[in-house]
C-alpha positions as YAML, in Angstrom:
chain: A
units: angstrom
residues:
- id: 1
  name: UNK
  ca: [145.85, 78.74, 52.84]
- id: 2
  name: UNK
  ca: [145.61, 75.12, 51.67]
- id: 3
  name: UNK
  ca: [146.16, 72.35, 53.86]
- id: 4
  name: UNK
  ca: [148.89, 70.24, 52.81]
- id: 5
  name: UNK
  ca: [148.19, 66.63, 51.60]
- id: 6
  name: UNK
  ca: [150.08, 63.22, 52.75]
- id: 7
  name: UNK
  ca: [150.76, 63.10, 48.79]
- id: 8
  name: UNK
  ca: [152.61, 66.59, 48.50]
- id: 9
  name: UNK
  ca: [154.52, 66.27, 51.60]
- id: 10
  name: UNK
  ca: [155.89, 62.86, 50.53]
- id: 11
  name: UNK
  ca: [156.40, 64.11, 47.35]
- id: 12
  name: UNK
  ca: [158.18, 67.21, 48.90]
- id: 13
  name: UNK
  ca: [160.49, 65.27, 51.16]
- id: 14
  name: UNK
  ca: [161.39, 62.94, 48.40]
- id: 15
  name: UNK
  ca: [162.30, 65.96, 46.04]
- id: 16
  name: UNK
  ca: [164.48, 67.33, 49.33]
- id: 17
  name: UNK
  ca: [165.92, 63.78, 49.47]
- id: 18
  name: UNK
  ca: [166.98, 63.16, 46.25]
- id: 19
  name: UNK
  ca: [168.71, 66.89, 46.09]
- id: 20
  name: UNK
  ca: [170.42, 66.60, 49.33]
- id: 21
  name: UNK
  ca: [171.71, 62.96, 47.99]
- id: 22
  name: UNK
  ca: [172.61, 64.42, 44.73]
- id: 23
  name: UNK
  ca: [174.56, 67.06, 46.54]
- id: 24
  name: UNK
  ca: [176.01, 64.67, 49.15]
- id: 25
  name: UNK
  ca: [177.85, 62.19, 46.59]
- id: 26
  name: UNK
  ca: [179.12, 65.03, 44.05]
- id: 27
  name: UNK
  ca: [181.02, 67.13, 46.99]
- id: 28
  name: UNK
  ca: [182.93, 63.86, 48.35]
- id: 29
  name: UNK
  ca: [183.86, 62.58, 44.90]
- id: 30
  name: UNK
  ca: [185.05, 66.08, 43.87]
- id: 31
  name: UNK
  ca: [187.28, 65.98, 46.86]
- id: 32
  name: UNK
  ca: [188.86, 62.87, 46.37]
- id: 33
  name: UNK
  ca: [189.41, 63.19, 42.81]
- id: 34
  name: UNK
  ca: [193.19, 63.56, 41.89]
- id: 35
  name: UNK
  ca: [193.35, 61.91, 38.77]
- id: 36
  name: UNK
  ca: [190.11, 62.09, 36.36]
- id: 37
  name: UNK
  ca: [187.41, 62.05, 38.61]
- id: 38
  name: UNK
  ca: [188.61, 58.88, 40.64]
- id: 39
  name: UNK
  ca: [190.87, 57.59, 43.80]
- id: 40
  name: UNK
  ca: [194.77, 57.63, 42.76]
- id: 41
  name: UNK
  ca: [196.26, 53.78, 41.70]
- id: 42
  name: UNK
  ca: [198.24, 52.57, 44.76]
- id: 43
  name: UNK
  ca: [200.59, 49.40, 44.81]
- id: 44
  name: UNK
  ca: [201.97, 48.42, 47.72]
- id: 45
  name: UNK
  ca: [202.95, 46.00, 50.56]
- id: 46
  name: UNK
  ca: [200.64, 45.78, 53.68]
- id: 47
  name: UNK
  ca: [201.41, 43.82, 56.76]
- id: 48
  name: UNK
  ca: [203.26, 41.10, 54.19]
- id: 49
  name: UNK
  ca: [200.66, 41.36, 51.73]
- id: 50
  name: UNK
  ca: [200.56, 42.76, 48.41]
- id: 51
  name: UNK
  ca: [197.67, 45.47, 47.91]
- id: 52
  name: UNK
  ca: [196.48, 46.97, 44.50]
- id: 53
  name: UNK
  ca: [194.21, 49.00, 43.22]
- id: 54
  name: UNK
  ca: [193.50, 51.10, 39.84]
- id: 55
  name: UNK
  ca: [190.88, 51.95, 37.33]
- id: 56
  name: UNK
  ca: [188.91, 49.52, 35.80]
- id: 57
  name: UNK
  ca: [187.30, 49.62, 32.16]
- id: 58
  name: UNK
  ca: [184.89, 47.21, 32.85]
- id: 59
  name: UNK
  ca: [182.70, 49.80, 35.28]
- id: 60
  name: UNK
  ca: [182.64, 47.32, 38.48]
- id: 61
  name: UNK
  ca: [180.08, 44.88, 39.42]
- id: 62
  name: UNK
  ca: [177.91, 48.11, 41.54]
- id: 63
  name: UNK
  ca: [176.67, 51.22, 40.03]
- id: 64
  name: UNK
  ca: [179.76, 50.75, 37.54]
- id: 65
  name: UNK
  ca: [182.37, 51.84, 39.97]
- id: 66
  name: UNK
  ca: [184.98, 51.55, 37.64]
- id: 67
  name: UNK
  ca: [188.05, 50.58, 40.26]
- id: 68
  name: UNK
  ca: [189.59, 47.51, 40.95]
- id: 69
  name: UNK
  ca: [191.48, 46.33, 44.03]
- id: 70
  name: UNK
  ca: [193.73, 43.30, 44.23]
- id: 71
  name: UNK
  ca: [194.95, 41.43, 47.21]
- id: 72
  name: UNK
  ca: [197.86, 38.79, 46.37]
- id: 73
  name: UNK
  ca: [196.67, 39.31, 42.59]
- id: 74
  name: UNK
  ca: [193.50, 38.18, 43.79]
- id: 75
  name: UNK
  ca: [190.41, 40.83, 43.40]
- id: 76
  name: UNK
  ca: [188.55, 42.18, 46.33]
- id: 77
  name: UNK
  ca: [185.36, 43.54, 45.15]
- id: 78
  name: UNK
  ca: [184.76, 47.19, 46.26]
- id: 79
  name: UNK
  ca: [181.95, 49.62, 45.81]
- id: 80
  name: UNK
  ca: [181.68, 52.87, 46.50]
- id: 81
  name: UNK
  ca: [179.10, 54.25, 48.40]
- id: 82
  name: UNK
  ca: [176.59, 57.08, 47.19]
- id: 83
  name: UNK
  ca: [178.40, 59.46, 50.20]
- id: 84
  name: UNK
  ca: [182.02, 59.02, 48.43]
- id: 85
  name: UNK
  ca: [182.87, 56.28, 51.27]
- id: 86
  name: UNK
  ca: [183.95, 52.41, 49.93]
- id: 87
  name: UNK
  ca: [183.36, 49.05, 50.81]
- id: 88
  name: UNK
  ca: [184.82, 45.77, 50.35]
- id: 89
  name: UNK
  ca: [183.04, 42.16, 50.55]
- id: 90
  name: UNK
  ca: [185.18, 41.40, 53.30]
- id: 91
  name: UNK
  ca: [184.86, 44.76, 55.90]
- id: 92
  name: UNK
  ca: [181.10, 45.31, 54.12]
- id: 93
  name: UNK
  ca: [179.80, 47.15, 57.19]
- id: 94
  name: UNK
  ca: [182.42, 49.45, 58.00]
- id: 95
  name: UNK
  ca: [182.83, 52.48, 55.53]
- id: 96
  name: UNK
  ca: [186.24, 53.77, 54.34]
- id: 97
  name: UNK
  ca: [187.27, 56.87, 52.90]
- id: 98
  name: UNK
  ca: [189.47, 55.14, 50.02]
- id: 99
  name: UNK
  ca: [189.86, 51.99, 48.10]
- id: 100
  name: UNK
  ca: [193.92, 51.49, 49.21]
- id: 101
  name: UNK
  ca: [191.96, 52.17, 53.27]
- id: 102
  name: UNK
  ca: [189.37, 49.34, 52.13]
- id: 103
  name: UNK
  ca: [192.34, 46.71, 50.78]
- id: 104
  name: UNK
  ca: [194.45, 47.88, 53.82]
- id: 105
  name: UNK
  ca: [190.76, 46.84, 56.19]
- id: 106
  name: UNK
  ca: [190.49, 43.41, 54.08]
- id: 107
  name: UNK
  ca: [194.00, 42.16, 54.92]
- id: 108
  name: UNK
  ca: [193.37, 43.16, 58.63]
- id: 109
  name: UNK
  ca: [190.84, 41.13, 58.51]
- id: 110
  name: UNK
  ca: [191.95, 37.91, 56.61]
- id: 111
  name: UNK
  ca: [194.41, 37.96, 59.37]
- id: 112
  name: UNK
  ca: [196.72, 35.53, 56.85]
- id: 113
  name: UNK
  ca: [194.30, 33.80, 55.44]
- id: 114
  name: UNK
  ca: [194.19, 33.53, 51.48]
- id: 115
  name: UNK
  ca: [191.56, 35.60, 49.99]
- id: 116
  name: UNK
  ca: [188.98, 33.26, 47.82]
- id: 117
  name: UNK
  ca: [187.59, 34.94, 44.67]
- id: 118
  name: UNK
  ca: [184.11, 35.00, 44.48]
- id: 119
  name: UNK
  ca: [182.29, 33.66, 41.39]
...
């Protein structure tokens, strides 16, 4: 039996990784895909605040994510990570399961304060 090489096991365990990544993000997004393969449009008030979010056609500034969220008309940049969870520029290290959970995280955390594009 050959021995097996530093070469072929890396190669094997980054052929395991990329399926088992593959696999990861197409079971969450089939999940939480009501309309076309993407979260649902929400517009609401939050805690005084006025939270939006819907398709975008321009694809998003990450891995064209293709959603935009709006605080006080303002946008809040989101991107959705490769496991179907989202983040926001604002709550960057804690995951959410949607964009509206994301906005909802962003206002908790401007606790009032305006929310300054970014350029």
């Amino acid at each position: 039996m050959p021995e097996l090489s530093r070469r072929r096991a890396l190669g094997a365990a980054a052929a395991l990784a990329a399926t088992a990544g593959s696999l990861a993000a197409a079971a969450p997004a089939a999940s939480a895909a009501p309309h076309h393969g993407g979260p649902e449009a929400f517009d609401e008030v939050y805690r005084g605040r006025r939270i939006q979010g819907r398709p975008s056609e321009g694809g998003g500034h990450h891995h064209g994510g293709g959603y935009a969220v709006l605080i006080d008309g303002v946008e809040l940049h989101v991107m959705q990570n490769a496991d179907g969870s989202w983040i926001s520029v604002i709550s960057h290290y804690d995951p959410v399961a949607t964009p509206r959970a994301a906005a909802r995280a962003a206002v908790l955390e401007l606790q009032g304060s305006p929310l300054v594009p970014l350029a």
